[in-house]
Amino acid sequence: QVQLVESGGGLVQAGGSLRLSCAASGRTFSSYRMGWFRQAPGKEREFVATISRGGGSTYYADSVKGRFTISRDNAKNTVYLQMNSLKPEDTAIYYCAASRSVSGQRMIAPSEYDYWGQGTQVTVSS
C-alpha cells in the first residue's frame, strides 16, 4: 500500500518551467515503479513519463521528450517532474502513480499502475 500526494501545480506562461512533486507514504518507496500521467479537459488520461525503482531508467511520451525530466529521491519518498519549455497544450491535471510490477518495461498504460494521487492542476497560458 502507498498513498500519493502531488503538489507544485499552478499557472505559468508558455515557455516557462514548473516542478511537480509527488510525496509517497510507505515503508519501502523504492519497491514501486513510478509514473506521471496527465488529463486535459475532454481528453483521455495519457502517459507522460515513468522511472524505474532505482531511478536509473526513464521513459517519456514523445510529446514531452527533451522538455520534461522525471526523477526520484527514494530517501525522501518523492518523485518529481521537472517541466521546461511549457506549451499551452501541456495544460492538464497531472497525476503521479505507483506500480507494484517487477516485470513491467515501458509502463505507459494507466492500468499498469496500482496507486494514484489526487492530481495537481497545471495551466499554461499563451
Coordinates of N, CA and C in Angstrom, one line a residue:
Q1 N 0.8 -1.2 0.0 CA 0.0 0.0 0.0 C 0.9 1.2 0.0
V2 N 0.4 2.2 -0.8 CA 1.1 3.5 -0.8 C 0.1 4.6 -1.0
Q3 N 0.3 5.7 -0.4 CA -0.5 6.9 -0.6 C 0.3 8.0 -1.3
L4 N -0.2 8.6 -2.3 CA 0.5 9.6 -3.1 C -0.2 11.0 -3.0
V5 N 0.6 12.0 -2.9 CA 0.1 13.4 -2.9 C 0.9 14.3 -3.7
E6 N 0.3 14.8 -4.8 CA 1.0 15.7 -5.7 C 1.0 17.1 -5.3
S7 N 2.0 17.9 -5.7 CA 2.0 19.3 -5.4 C 2.8 20.0 -6.4
G8 N 2.8 21.3 -6.5 CA 3.6 22.1 -7.3 C 2.9 22.6 -8.6
G9 N 1.7 22.2 -8.8 CA 1.0 22.7 -10.0 C 0.7 24.2 -9.8
G10 N 0.2 24.8 -10.9 CA -0.1 26.2 -10.9 C -0.2 26.8 -12.3
L11 N -0.2 28.1 -12.4 CA -0.4 28.8 -13.6 C 1.0 29.3 -14.1
V12 N 1.4 29.1 -15.3 CA 2.7 29.5 -15.8 C 2.5 29.9 -17.3
Q13 N 3.3 30.9 -17.7 CA 3.3 31.3 -19.1 C 4.0 30.3 -20.0
A14 N 3.6 30.3 -21.3 CA 4.2 29.5 -22.3 C 5.7 29.8 -22.3
G15 N 6.5 28.7 -22.3 CA 7.9 28.8 -22.3 C 8.5 28.8 -20.9
G16 N 7.7 28.8 -19.9 CA 8.1 28.8 -18.6 C 8.4 27.4 -18.1
S17 N 8.7 27.3 -16.8 CA 9.0 26.0 -16.1 C 8.2 25.8 -14.9
L18 N 8.1 24.6 -14.5 CA 7.4 24.2 -13.3 C 7.9 22.8 -12.8
R19 N 8.0 22.6 -11.5 CA 8.4 21.3 -11.0 C 7.3 20.8 -10.1
L20 N 6.8 19.6 -10.5 CA 5.8 18.9 -9.7 C 6.5 17.9 -8.8
S21 N 5.9 17.7 -7.6 CA 6.4 16.7 -6.6 C 5.3 15.8 -6.3
C22 N 5.7 14.6 -6.0 CA 4.7 13.6 -5.5 C 5.3 12.9 -4.3
A23 N 4.7 13.2 -3.2 CA 5.2 12.6 -1.9 C 4.4 11.3 -1.6
A24 N 5.2 10.2 -1.3 CA 4.6 8.9 -1.1 C 4.8 8.5 0.3
S25 N 3.8 7.8 0.9 CA 3.9 7.2 2.1 C 4.3 5.7 1.9
G26 N 4.6 5.0 3.0 CA 5.0 3.6 2.8 C 6.4 3.3 3.4
R27 N 6.6 2.1 3.7 CA 7.9 1.7 4.3 C 9.0 1.6 3.3
T28 N 8.7 1.1 2.1 CA 9.7 1.0 1.0 C 9.2 1.6 -0.3
F29 N 9.5 2.9 -0.4 CA 9.1 3.6 -1.6 C 9.8 3.0 -2.8
S30 N 11.0 2.5 -2.7 CA 11.8 2.0 -3.8 C 11.2 0.7 -4.4
S31 N 10.2 0.2 -3.7 CA 9.6 -1.0 -4.3 C 8.7 -0.7 -5.5
Y32 N 8.4 0.5 -5.7 CA 7.4 0.9 -6.7 C 8.1 1.6 -7.9
R33 N 7.6 1.2 -9.1 CA 7.9 1.9 -10.3 C 6.9 3.1 -10.3
M34 N 7.4 4.3 -10.6 CA 6.6 5.5 -10.6 C 6.4 6.1 -12.0
G35 N 5.2 6.7 -12.1 CA 4.9 7.3 -13.4 C 4.1 8.6 -13.2
W36 N 4.1 9.4 -14.2 CA 3.3 10.6 -14.3 C 2.4 10.5 -15.5
F37 N 1.1 10.9 -15.3 CA 0.1 10.9 -16.3 C -0.6 12.3 -16.2
R38 N -1.3 12.6 -17.3 CA -2.0 13.9 -17.3 C -3.3 13.7 -18.0
Q39 N -4.3 14.6 -17.7 CA -5.6 14.5 -18.3 C -6.1 15.9 -18.6
A40 N -6.2 16.3 -19.8 CA -6.7 17.6 -20.2 C -8.2 17.5 -20.4
P41 N -8.9 18.7 -20.3 CA -10.3 18.7 -20.5 C -10.8 18.0 -21.8
G42 N -11.7 17.1 -21.7 CA -12.3 16.4 -22.8 C -11.4 15.3 -23.4
K43 N -10.3 15.0 -22.8 CA -9.4 14.0 -23.3 C -9.1 12.9 -22.3
E44 N -8.6 11.8 -22.8 CA -8.3 10.6 -22.0 C -7.0 10.9 -21.2
R45 N -6.9 10.2 -20.1 CA -5.7 10.3 -19.3 C -4.5 9.7 -20.2
E46 N -3.4 10.4 -20.2 CA -2.3 10.0 -21.1 C -1.0 9.9 -20.3
F47 N -0.2 9.0 -20.8 CA 1.1 8.8 -20.2 C 2.0 10.0 -20.5
V48 N 2.8 10.3 -19.5 CA 3.8 11.4 -19.6 C 5.2 10.8 -19.4
A49 N 5.5 10.2 -18.3 CA 6.9 9.7 -18.0 C 6.8 8.6 -17.0
T50 N 7.8 7.8 -17.0 CA 8.0 6.8 -15.9 C 9.4 6.6 -15.5
I51 N 9.7 6.1 -14.4 CA 11.0 5.9 -13.8 C 11.1 4.6 -13.1
S52 N 12.3 4.0 -13.2 CA 12.5 2.7 -12.6 C 12.7 2.9 -11.1
R53 N 12.6 1.7 -10.4 CA 12.7 1.8 -8.9 C 13.9 2.4 -8.4
G54 N 15.0 2.2 -9.0 CA 16.3 2.8 -8.6 C 16.6 4.2 -9.2
G55 N 15.7 4.6 -10.2 CA 15.9 5.8 -10.8 C 16.8 5.8 -12.0
G56 N 17.4 4.7 -12.4 CA 18.4 4.6 -13.4 C 17.8 4.6 -14.8
S57 N 16.5 4.3 -15.0 CA 15.9 4.2 -16.3 C 14.7 5.1 -16.3
T58 N 14.5 5.8 -17.4 CA 13.3 6.6 -17.6 C 12.8 6.4 -19.0
Y59 N 11.5 6.8 -19.2 CA 10.9 6.7 -20.5 C 9.8 7.8 -20.6
Y60 N 9.8 8.5 -21.7 CA 8.9 9.6 -21.9 C 8.0 9.5 -23.1
A61 N 6.8 10.1 -23.0 CA 6.0 10.3 -24.2 C 6.7 11.2 -25.2
D62 N 6.5 11.0 -26.4 CA 7.1 11.8 -27.5 C 6.8 13.2 -27.3
S63 N 5.6 13.6 -26.9 CA 5.2 14.9 -26.7 C 6.0 15.8 -25.7
V64 N 6.7 15.1 -24.8 CA 7.4 15.8 -23.7 C 8.9 15.5 -23.8
K65 N 9.4 14.7 -24.6 CA 10.8 14.4 -24.7 C 11.6 15.6 -24.9
G66 N 12.7 15.8 -24.2 CA 13.5 16.9 -24.3 C 13.1 18.1 -23.5
R67 N 11.8 18.1 -23.0 CA 11.3 19.2 -22.2 C 11.1 18.8 -20.7
F68 N 10.6 17.6 -20.5 CA 10.3 17.1 -19.2 C 11.4 16.2 -18.7
T69 N 11.6 16.2 -17.4 CA 12.5 15.2 -16.7 C 11.9 14.6 -15.5
I70 N 11.8 13.3 -15.4 CA 11.3 12.6 -14.2 C 12.5 12.2 -13.4
S71 N 12.4 12.3 -12.1 CA 13.4 11.9 -11.2 C 12.8 11.4 -9.9
R72 N 13.6 10.8 -9.1 CA 13.1 10.3 -7.8 C 14.2 10.4 -6.7
D73 N 13.8 10.6 -5.5 CA 14.7 10.6 -4.4 C 14.1 9.6 -3.4
N74 N 14.5 8.3 -3.4 CA 14.0 7.3 -2.6 C 14.1 7.6 -1.1
A75 N 15.2 8.3 -0.7 CA 15.4 8.6 0.7 C 14.3 9.6 1.2
K76 N 13.7 10.3 0.3 CA 12.7 11.3 0.6 C 11.3 10.8 0.2
N77 N 11.2 9.6 -0.3 CA 9.9 9.1 -0.7 C 9.2 10.0 -1.7
T78 N 9.9 10.6 -2.6 CA 9.4 11.6 -3.5 C 9.8 11.4 -5.0
V79 N 8.9 11.6 -5.9 CA 9.2 11.6 -7.3 C 8.8 13.0 -7.8
Y80 N 9.6 13.4 -8.8 CA 9.5 14.8 -9.3 C 9.3 14.7 -10.9
L81 N 8.7 15.8 -11.3 CA 8.5 16.0 -12.8 C 8.9 17.5 -13.0
Q82 N 10.1 17.6 -13.6 CA 10.6 19.0 -14.0 C 10.1 19.3 -15.4
M83 N 9.3 20.3 -15.6 CA 8.7 20.6 -16.8 C 9.3 22.0 -17.3
N84 N 10.0 21.9 -18.4 CA 10.5 23.1 -19.0 C 9.9 23.4 -20.4
S85 N 10.1 24.6 -20.9 CA 9.6 25.0 -22.2 C 8.1 24.6 -22.3
L86 N 7.3 25.0 -21.3 CA 5.9 24.6 -21.3 C 5.1 25.2 -22.4
K87 N 4.2 24.4 -22.9 CA 3.3 24.8 -24.0 C 1.8 24.8 -23.5
P88 N 1.0 25.6 -24.2 CA -0.4 25.6 -23.8 C -1.0 24.2 -23.8
E89 N -0.6 23.4 -24.7 CA -1.1 22.0 -24.8 C -0.7 21.1 -23.7
D90 N 0.2 21.6 -22.8 CA 0.6 20.8 -21.6 C -0.4 21.0 -20.5
T91 N -1.4 22.0 -20.7 CA -2.4 22.2 -19.7 C -3.2 21.0 -19.4
A92 N -3.2 20.6 -18.1 CA -3.9 19.3 -17.7 C -3.8 19.2 -16.2
I93 N -4.6 18.2 -15.7 CA -4.4 17.8 -14.4 C -3.3 16.7 -14.4
Y94 N -2.3 16.8 -13.6 CA -1.2 15.9 -13.6 C -1.3 14.9 -12.4
Y95 N -1.1 13.6 -12.7 CA -1.3 12.6 -11.6 C 0.0 11.8 -11.5
C96 N 0.5 11.5 -10.3 CA 1.5 10.5 -10.2 C 0.9 9.2 -9.8
A97 N 1.6 8.1 -10.2 CA 1.1 6.8 -9.9 C 2.2 5.9 -9.6
A98 N 1.9 4.8 -8.8 CA 2.9 3.8 -8.4 C 2.4 2.4 -8.9
S99 N 3.4 1.7 -9.3 CA 3.1 0.3 -9.8 C 3.9 -0.7 -8.9
R100 N 3.2 -1.8 -8.6 CA 3.9 -2.9 -7.9 C 4.6 -3.8 -8.8
S101 N 4.5 -3.6 -10.1 CA 5.0 -4.5 -11.1 C 6.6 -4.6 -11.0
V102 N 7.1 -5.9 -11.1 CA 8.5 -6.1 -11.0 C 9.0 -6.4 -12.4
S103 N 8.1 -6.6 -13.4 CA 8.5 -7.0 -14.7 C 8.1 -6.0 -15.8
G104 N 7.4 -5.0 -15.5 CA 7.0 -4.0 -16.5 C 8.2 -3.3 -17.1
Q105 N 8.1 -3.0 -18.3 CA 9.2 -2.3 -19.0 C 8.8 -0.9 -19.3
R106 N 8.1 -0.6 -20.4 CA 7.7 0.8 -20.7 C 6.7 1.4 -19.7
M107 N 5.8 0.6 -19.3 CA 4.8 1.0 -18.3 C 4.1 2.3 -18.7
I108 N 3.4 2.3 -19.8 CA 2.8 3.5 -20.4 C 1.3 3.5 -20.2
A109 N 0.7 2.4 -19.8 CA -0.8 2.3 -19.6 C -1.2 2.6 -18.2
P110 N -2.3 3.4 -18.0 CA -2.7 3.6 -16.6 C -3.1 2.3 -15.9
S111 N -3.6 1.3 -16.6 CA -3.9 0.1 -16.0 C -2.8 -0.7 -15.4
E112 N -1.6 -0.3 -15.7 CA -0.4 -0.9 -15.2 C 0.0 -0.4 -13.8
Y113 N -0.7 0.6 -13.4 CA -0.4 1.3 -12.1 C -1.4 1.0 -11.1
D114 N -1.0 0.8 -9.8 CA -1.9 0.4 -8.8 C -2.4 1.5 -7.8
Y115 N -1.6 2.5 -7.7 CA -2.0 3.6 -6.8 C -1.8 4.9 -7.5
W116 N -2.7 5.9 -7.1 CA -2.8 7.2 -7.8 C -2.9 8.3 -6.8
G117 N -2.3 9.4 -7.1 CA -2.5 10.6 -6.3 C -3.8 11.3 -6.7
Q118 N -4.1 12.4 -6.1 CA -5.3 13.2 -6.3 C -5.2 14.1 -7.5
G119 N -4.0 14.4 -8.0 CA -3.8 15.2 -9.1 C -3.5 16.7 -8.7
T120 N -2.8 17.4 -9.6 CA -2.5 18.8 -9.4 C -2.6 19.5 -10.7
Q121 N -3.3 20.6 -10.7 CA -3.6 21.3 -12.0 C -2.4 22.1 -12.5
V122 N -2.1 21.9 -13.8 CA -1.1 22.7 -14.4 C -1.8 23.5 -15.6
T123 N -1.6 24.8 -15.6 CA -2.2 25.6 -16.6 C -1.2 26.5 -17.3
V124 N -1.0 26.4 -18.6 CA 0.0 27.1 -19.3 C -0.7 28.1 -20.2
S125 N -0.5 29.4 -20.0 CA -1.2 30.4 -20.7 C -0.3 30.8 -21.9
S126 N -1.0 31.2 -23.0 CA -0.4 31.7 -24.2 C -0.5 33.1 -24.4

